PDB file of N, CA and C in Angstrom:
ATOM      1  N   UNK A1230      -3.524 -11.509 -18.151  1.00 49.00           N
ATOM      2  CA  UNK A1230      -2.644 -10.505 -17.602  1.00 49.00           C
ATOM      3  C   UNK A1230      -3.357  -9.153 -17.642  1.00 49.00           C
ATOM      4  N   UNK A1231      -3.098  -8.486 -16.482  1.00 52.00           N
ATOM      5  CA  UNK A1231      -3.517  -6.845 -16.369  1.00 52.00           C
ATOM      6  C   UNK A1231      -3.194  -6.454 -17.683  1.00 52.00           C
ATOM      7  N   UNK A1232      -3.852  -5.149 -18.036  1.00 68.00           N
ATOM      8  CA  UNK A1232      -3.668  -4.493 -19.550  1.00 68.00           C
ATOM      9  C   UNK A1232      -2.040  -4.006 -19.302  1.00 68.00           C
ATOM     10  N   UNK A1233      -2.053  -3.231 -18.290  1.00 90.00           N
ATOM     11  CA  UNK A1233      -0.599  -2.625 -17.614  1.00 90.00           C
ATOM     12  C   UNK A1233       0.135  -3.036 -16.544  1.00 90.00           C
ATOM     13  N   UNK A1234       0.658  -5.046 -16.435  1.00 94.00           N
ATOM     14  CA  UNK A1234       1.017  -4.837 -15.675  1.00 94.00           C
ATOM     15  C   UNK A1234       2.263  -4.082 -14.473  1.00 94.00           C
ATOM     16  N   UNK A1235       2.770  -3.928 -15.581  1.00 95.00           N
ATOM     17  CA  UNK A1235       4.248  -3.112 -15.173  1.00 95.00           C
ATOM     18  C   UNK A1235       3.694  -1.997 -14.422  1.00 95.00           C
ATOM     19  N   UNK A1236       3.405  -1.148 -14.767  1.00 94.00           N
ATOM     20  CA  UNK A1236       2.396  -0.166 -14.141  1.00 94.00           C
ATOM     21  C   UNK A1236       1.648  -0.348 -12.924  1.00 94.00           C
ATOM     22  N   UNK A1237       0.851  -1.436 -13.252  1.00 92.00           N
ATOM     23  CA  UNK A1237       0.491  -1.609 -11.658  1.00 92.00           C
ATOM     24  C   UNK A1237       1.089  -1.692 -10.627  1.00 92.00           C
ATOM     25  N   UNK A1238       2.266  -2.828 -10.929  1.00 96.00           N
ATOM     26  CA  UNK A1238       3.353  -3.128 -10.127  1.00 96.00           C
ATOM     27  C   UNK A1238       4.041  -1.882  -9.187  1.00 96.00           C
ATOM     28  N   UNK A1239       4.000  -0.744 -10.241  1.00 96.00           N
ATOM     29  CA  UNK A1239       4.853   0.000 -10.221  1.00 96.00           C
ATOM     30  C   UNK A1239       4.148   1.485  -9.263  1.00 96.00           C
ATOM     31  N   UNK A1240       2.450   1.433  -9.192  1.00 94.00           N
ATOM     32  CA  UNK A1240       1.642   2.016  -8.341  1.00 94.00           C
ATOM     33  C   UNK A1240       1.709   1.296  -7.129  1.00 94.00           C
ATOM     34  N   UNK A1241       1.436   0.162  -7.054  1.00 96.00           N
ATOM     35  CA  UNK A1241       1.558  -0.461  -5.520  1.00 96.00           C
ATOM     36  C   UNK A1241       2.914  -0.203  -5.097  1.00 96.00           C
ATOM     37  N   UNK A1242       3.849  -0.612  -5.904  1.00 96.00           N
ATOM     38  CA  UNK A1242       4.860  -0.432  -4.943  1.00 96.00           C
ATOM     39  C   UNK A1242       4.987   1.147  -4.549  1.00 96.00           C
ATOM     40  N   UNK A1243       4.430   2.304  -5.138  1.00 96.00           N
ATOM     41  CA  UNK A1243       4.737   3.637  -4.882  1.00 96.00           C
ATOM     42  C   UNK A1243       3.652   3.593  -3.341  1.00 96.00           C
ATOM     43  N   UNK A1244       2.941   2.967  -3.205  1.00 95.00           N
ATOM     44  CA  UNK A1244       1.775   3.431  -2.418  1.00 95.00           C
ATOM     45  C   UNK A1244       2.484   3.071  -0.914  1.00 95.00           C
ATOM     46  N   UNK A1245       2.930   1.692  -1.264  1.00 96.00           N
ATOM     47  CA  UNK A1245       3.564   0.560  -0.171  1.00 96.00           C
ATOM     48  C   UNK A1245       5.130   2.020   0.307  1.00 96.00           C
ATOM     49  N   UNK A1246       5.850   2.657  -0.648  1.00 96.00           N
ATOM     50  CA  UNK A1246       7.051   3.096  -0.025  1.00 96.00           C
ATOM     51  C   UNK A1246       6.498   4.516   0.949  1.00 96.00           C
ATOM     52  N   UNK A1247       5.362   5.222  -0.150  1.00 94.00           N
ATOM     53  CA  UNK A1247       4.438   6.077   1.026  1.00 94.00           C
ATOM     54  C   UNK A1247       4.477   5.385   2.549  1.00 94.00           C
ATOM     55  N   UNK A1248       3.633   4.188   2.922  1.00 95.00           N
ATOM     56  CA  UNK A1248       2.979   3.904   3.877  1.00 95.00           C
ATOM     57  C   UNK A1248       4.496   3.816   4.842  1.00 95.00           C
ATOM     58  N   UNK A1249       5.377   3.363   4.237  1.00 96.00           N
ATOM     59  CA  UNK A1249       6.377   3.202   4.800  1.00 96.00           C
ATOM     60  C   UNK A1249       6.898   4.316   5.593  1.00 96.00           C
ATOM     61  N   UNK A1250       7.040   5.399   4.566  1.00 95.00           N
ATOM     62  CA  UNK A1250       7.492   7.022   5.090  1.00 95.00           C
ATOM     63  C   UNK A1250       6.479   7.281   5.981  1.00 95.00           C
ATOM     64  N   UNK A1251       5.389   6.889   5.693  1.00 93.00           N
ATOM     65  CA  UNK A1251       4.503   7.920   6.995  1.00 93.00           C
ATOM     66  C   UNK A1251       4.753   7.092   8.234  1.00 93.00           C
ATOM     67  N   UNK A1252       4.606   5.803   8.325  1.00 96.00           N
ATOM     68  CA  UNK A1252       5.167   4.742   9.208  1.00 96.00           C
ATOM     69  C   UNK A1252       6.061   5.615   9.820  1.00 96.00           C
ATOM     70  N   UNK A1253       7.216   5.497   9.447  1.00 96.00           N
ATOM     71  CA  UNK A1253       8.491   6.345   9.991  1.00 96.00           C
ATOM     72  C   UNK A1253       8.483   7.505  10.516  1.00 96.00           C
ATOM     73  N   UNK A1254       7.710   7.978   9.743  1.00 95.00           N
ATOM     74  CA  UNK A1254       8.261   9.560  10.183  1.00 95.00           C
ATOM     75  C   UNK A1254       6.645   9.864  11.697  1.00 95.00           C
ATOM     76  N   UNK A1255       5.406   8.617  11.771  1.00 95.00           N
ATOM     77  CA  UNK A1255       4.915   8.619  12.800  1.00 95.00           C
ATOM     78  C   UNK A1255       5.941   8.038  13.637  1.00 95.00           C
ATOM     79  N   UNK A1256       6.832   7.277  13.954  1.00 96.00           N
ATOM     80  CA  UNK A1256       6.910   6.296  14.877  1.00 96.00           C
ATOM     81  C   UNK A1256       8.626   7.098  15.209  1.00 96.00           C
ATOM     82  N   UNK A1257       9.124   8.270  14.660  1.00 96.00           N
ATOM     83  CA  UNK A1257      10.567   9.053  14.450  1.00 96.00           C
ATOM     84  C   UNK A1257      11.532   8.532  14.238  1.00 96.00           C
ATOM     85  N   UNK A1258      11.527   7.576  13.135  1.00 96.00           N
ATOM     86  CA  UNK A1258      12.513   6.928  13.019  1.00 96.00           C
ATOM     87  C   UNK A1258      12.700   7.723  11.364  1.00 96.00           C
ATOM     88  N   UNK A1259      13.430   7.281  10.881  1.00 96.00           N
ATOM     89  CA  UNK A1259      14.378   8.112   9.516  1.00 96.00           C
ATOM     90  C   UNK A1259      13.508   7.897   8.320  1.00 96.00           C
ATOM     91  N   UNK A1260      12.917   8.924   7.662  1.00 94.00           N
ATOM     92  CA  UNK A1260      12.051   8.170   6.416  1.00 94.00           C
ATOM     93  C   UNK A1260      12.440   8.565   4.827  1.00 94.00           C
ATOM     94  N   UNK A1261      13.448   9.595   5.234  1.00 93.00           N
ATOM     95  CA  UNK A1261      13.931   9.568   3.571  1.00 93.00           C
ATOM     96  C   UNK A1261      14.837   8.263   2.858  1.00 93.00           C
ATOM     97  N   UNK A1262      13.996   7.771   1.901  1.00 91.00           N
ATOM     98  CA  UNK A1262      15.033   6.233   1.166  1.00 91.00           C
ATOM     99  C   UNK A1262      14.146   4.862   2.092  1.00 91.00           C
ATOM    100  N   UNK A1263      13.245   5.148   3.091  1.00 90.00           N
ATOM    101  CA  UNK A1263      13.110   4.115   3.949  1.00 90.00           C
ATOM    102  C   UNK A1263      14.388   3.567   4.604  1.00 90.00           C
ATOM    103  N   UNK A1264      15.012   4.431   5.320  1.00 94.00           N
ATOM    104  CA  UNK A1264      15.869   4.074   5.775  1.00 94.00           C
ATOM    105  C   UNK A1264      15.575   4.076   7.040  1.00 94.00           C
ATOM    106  N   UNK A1265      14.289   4.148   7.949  1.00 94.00           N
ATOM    107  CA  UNK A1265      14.030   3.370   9.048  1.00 94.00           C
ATOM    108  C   UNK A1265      13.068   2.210   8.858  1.00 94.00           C
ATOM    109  N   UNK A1266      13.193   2.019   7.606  1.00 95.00           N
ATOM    110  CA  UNK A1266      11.849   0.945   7.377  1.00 95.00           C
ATOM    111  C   UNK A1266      12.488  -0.794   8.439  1.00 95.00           C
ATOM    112  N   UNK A1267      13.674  -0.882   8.341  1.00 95.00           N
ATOM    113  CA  UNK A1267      13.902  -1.992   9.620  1.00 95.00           C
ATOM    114  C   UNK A1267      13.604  -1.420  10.877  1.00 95.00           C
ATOM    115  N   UNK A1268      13.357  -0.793  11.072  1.00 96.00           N
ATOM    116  CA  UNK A1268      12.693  -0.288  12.355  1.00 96.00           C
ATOM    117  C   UNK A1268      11.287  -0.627  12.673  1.00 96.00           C
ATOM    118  N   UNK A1269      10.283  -0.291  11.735  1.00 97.00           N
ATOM    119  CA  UNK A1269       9.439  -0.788  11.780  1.00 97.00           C
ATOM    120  C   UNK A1269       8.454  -1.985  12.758  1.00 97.00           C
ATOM    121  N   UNK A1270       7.704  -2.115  13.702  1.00 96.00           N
ATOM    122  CA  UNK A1270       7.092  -2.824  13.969  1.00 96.00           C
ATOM    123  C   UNK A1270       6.768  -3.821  13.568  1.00 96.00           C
ATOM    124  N   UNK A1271       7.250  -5.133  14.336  1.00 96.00           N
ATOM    125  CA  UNK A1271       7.393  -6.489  13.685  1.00 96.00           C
ATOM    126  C   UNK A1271       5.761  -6.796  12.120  1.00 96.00           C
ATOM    127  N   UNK A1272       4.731  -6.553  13.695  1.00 95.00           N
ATOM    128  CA  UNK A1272       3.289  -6.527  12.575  1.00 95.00           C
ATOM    129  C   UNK A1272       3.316  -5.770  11.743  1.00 95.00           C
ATOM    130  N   UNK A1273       3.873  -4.226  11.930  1.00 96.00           N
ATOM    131  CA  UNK A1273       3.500  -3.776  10.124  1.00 96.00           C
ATOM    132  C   UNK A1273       4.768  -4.001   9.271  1.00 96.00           C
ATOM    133  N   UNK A1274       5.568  -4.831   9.427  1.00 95.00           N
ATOM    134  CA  UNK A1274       6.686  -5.086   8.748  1.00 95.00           C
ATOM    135  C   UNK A1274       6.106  -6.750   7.647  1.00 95.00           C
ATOM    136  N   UNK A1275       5.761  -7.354   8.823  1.00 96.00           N
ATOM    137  CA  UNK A1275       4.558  -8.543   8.133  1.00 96.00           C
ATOM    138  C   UNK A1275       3.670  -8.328   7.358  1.00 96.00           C
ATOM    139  N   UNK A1276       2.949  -6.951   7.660  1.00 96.00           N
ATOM    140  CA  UNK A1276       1.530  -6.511   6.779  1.00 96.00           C
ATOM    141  C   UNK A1276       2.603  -6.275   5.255  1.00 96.00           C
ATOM    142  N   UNK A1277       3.695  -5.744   5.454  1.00 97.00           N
ATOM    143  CA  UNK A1277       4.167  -5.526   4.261  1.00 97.00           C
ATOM    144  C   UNK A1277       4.446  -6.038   3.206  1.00 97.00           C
ATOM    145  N   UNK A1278       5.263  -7.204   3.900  1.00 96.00           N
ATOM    146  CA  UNK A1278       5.157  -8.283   3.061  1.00 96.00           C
ATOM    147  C   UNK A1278       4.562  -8.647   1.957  1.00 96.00           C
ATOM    148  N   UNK A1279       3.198  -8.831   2.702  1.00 96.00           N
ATOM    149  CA  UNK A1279       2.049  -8.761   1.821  1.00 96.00           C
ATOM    150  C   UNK A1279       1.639  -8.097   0.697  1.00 96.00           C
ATOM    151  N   UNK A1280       2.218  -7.127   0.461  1.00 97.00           N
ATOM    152  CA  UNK A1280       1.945  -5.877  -0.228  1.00 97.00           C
ATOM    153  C   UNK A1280       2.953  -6.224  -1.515  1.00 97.00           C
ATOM    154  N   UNK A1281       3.687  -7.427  -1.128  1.00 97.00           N
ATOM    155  CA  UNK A1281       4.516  -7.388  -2.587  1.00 97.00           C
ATOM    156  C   UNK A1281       4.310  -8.197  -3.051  1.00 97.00           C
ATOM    157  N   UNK A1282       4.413  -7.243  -4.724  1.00 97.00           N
ATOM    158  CA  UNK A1282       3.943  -8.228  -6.242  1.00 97.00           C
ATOM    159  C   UNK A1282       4.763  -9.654  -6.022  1.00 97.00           C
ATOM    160  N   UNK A1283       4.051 -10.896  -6.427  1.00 97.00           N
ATOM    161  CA  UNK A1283       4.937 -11.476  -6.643  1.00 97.00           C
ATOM    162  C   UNK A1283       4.991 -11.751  -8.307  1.00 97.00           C
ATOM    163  N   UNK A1284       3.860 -11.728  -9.095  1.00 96.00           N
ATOM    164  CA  UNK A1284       3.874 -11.930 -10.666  1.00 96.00           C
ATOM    165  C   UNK A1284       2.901 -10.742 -11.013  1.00 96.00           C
ATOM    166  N   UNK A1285       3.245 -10.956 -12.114  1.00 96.00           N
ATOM    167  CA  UNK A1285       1.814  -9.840 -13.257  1.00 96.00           C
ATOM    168  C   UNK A1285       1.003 -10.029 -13.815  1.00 96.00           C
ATOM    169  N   UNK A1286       0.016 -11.421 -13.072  1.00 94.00           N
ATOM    170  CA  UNK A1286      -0.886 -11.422 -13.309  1.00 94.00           C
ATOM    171  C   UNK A1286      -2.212 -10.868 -12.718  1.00 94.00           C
ATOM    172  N   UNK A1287      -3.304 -10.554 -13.441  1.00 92.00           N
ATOM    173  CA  UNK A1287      -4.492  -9.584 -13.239  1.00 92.00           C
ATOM    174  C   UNK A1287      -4.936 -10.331 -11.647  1.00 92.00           C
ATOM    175  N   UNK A1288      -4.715 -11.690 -10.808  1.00 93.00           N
ATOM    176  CA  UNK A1288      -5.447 -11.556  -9.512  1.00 93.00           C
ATOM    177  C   UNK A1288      -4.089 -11.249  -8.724  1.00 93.00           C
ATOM    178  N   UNK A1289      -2.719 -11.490  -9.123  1.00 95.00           N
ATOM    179  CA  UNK A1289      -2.077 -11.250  -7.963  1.00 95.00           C
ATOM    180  C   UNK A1289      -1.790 -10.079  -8.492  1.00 95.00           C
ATOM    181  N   UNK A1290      -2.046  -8.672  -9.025  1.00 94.00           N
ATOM    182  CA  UNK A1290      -1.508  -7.651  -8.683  1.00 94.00           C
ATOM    183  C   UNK A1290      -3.104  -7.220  -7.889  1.00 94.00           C
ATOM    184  N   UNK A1291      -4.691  -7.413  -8.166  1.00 93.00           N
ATOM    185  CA  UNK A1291      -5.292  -7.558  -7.448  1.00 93.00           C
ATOM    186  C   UNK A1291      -5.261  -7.854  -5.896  1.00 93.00           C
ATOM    187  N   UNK A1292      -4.475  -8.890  -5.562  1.00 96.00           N
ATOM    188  CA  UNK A1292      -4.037  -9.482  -4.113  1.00 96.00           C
ATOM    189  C   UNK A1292      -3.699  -8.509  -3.437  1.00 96.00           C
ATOM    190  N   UNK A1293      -2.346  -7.967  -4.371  1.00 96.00           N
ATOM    191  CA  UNK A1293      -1.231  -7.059  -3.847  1.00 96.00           C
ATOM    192  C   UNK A1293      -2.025  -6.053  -3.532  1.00 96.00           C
ATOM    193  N   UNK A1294      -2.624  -5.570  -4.233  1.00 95.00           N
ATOM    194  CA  UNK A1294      -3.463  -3.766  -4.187  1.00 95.00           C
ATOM    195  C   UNK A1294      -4.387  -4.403  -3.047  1.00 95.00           C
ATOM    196  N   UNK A1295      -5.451  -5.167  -2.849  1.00 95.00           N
ATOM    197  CA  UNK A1295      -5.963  -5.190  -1.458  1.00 95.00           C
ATOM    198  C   UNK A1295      -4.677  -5.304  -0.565  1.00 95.00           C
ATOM    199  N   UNK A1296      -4.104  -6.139  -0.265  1.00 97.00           N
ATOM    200  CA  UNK A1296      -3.109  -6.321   0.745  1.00 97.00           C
ATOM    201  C   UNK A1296      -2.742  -4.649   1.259  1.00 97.00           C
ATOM    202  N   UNK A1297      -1.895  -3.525  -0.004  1.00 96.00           N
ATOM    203  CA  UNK A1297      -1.472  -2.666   0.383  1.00 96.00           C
ATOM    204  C   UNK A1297      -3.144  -1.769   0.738  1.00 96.00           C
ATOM    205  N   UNK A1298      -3.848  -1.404   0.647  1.00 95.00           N
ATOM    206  CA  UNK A1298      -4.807  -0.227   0.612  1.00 95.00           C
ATOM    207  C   UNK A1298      -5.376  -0.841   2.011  1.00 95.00           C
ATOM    208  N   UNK A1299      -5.220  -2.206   2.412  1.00 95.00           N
ATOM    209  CA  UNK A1299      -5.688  -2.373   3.905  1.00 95.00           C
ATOM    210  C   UNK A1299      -4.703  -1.838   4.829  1.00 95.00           C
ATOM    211  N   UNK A1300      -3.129  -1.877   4.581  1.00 96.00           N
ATOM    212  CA  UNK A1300      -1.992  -1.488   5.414  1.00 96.00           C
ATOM    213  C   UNK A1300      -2.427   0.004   4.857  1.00 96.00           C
ATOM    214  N   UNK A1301      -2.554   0.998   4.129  1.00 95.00           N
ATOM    215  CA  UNK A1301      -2.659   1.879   3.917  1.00 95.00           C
ATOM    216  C   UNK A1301      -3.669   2.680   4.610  1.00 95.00           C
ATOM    217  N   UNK A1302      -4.760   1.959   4.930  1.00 94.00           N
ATOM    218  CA  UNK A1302      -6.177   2.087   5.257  1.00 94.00           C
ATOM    219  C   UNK A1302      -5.754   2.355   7.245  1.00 94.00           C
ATOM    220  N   UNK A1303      -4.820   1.038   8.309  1.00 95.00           N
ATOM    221  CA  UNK A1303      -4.865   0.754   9.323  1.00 95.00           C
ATOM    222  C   UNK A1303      -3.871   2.095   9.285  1.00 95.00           C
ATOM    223  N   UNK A1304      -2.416   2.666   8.358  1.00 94.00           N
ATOM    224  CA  UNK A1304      -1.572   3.341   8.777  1.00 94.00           C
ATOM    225  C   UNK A1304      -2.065   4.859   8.907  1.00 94.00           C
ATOM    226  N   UNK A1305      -3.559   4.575   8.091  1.00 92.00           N
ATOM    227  CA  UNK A1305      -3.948   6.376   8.135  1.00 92.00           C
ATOM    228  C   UNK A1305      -4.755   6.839   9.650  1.00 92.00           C
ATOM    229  N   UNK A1306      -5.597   5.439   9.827  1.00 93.00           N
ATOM    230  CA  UNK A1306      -6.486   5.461  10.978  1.00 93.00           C
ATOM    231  C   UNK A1306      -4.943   5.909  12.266  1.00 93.00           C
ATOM    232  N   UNK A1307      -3.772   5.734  12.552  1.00 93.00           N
ATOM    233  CA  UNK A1307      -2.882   5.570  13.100  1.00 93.00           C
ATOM    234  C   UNK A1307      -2.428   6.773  12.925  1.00 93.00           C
ATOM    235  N   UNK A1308      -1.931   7.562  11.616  1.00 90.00           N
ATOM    236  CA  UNK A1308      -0.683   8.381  12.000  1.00 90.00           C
ATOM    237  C   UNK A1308      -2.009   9.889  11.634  1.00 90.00           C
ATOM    238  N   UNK A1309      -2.957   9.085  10.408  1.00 89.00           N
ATOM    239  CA  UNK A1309      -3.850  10.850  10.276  1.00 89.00           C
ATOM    240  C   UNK A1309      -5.399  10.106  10.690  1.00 89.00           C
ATOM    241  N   UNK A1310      -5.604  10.308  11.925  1.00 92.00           N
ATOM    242  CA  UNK A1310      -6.976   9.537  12.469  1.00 92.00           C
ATOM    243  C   UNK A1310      -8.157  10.907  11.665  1.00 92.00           C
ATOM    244  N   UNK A1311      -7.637  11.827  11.505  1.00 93.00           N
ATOM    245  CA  UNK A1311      -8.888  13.215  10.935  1.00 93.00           C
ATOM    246  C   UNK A1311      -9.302  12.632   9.644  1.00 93.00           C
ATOM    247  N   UNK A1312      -8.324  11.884   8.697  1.00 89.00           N
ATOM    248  CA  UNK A1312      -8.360  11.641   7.040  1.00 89.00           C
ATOM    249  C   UNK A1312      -9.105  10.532   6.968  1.00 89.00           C
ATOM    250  N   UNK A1313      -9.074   9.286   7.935  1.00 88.00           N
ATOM    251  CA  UNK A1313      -9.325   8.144   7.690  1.00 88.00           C
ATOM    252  C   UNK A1313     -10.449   7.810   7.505  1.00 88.00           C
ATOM    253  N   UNK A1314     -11.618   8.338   7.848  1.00 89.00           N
ATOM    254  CA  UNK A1314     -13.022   7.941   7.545  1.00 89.00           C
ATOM    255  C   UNK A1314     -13.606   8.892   6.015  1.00 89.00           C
ATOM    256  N   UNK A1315     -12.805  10.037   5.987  1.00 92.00           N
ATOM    257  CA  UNK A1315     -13.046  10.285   4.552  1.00 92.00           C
ATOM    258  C   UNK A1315     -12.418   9.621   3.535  1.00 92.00           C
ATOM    259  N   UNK A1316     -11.098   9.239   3.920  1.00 89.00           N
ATOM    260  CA  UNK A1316     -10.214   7.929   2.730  1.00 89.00           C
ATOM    261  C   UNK A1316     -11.049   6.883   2.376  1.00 89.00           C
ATOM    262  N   UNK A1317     -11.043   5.850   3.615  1.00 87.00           N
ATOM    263  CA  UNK A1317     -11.352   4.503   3.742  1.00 87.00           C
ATOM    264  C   UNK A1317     -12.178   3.918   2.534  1.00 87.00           C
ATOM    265  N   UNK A1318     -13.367   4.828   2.930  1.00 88.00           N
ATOM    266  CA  UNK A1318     -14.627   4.305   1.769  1.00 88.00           C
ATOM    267  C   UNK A1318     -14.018   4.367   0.337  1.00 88.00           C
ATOM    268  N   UNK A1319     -13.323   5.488  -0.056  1.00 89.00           N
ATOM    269  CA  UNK A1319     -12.936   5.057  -1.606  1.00 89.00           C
ATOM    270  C   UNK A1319     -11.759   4.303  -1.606  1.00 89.00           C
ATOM    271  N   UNK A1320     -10.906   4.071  -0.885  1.00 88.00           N
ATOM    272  CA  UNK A1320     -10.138   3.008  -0.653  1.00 88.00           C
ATOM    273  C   UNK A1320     -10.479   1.808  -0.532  1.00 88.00           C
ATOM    274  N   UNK A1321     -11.804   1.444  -0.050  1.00 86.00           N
ATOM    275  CA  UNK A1321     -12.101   0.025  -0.149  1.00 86.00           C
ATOM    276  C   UNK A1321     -12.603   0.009  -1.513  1.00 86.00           C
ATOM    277  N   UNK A1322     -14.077   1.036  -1.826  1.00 86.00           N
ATOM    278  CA  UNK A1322     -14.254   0.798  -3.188  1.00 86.00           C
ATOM    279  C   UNK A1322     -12.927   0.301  -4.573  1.00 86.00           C
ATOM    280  N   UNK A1323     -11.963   1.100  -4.013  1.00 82.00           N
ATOM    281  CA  UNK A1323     -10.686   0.938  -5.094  1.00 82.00           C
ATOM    282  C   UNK A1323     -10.234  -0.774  -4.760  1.00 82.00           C
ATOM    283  N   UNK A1324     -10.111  -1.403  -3.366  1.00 81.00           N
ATOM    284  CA  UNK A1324     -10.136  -2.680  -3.371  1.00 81.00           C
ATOM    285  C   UNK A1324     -11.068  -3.730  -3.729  1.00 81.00           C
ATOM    286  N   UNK A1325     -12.145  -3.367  -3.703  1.00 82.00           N
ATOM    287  CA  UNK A1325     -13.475  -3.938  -4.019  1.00 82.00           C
ATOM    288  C   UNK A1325     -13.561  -4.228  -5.492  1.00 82.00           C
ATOM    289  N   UNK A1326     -12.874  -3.510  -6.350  1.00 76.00           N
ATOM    290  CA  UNK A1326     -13.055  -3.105  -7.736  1.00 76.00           C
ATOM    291  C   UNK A1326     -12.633  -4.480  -8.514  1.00 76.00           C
ATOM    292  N   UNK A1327     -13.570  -4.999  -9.494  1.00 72.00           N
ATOM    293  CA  UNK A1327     -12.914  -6.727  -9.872  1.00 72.00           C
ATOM    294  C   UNK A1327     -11.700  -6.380 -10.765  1.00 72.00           C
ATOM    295  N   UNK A1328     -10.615  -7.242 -10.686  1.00 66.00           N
ATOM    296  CA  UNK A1328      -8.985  -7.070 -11.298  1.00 66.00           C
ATOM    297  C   UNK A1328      -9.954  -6.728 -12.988  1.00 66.00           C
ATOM    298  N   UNK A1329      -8.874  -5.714 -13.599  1.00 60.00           N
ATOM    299  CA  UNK A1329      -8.942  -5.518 -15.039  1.00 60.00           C
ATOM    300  C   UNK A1329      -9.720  -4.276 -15.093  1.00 60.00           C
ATOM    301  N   UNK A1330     -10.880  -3.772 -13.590  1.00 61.00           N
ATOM    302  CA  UNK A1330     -11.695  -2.764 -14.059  1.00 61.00           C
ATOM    303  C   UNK A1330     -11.457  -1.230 -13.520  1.00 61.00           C
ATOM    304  N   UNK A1331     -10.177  -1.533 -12.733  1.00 54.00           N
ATOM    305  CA  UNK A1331      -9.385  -0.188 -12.463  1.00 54.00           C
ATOM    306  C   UNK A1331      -8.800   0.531 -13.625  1.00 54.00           C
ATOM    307  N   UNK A1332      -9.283   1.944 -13.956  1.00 52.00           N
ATOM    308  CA  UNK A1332      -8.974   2.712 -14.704  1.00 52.00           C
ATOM    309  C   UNK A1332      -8.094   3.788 -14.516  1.00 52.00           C
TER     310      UNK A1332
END
């Protein structure tokens, strides 16, 4: 098990309700609470999916954190195309990183 998994859990899901709001508030649908998150585009509603913990162990909160930082990665190229090539690279490094050695 992750040292923290609660914690982790608890960063992805903060990252995943971000992607959501920016989702929304690119596409003008309602983003305080995710309350246009059924609105959402069938595909990034699927990518989301993905993005959730299902246990606390060190590869599936691993899974989860790639899953979200790739939806995180496609939603920046999309809503902030200026940010995305300075993000990306430490965003993958942060996915790249083997489970247990995120600090």
């Amino acid at each position: 098990m992750a040292p923290h998994p609660w914690q982790a859990q608890h960063w992805i899901s903060a990252l995943r309700d971000h992607v959501i709001t920016l989702a929304c508030l690119r596409l003008g649908h309602p983003a305080a609470h995710a309350k246009g998150a059924h609105l959402l585009p069938h595909d990034l509603s699927t990518a989301l999916e993905a993005t959730l913990v299902r246990s606390l162990t060190a590869a599936e909160l691993h899974r989860a954190l790639r899953a979200t930082i790739a939806v995180v990665t496609a939603e920046l190229e999309r809503s902030r195309p200026e940010l995305a090539p300075r993000l990306a690279p430490m965003l993958a490094e942060l996915a790249n990183t083997p489970p247990g050695k995120c600090r």
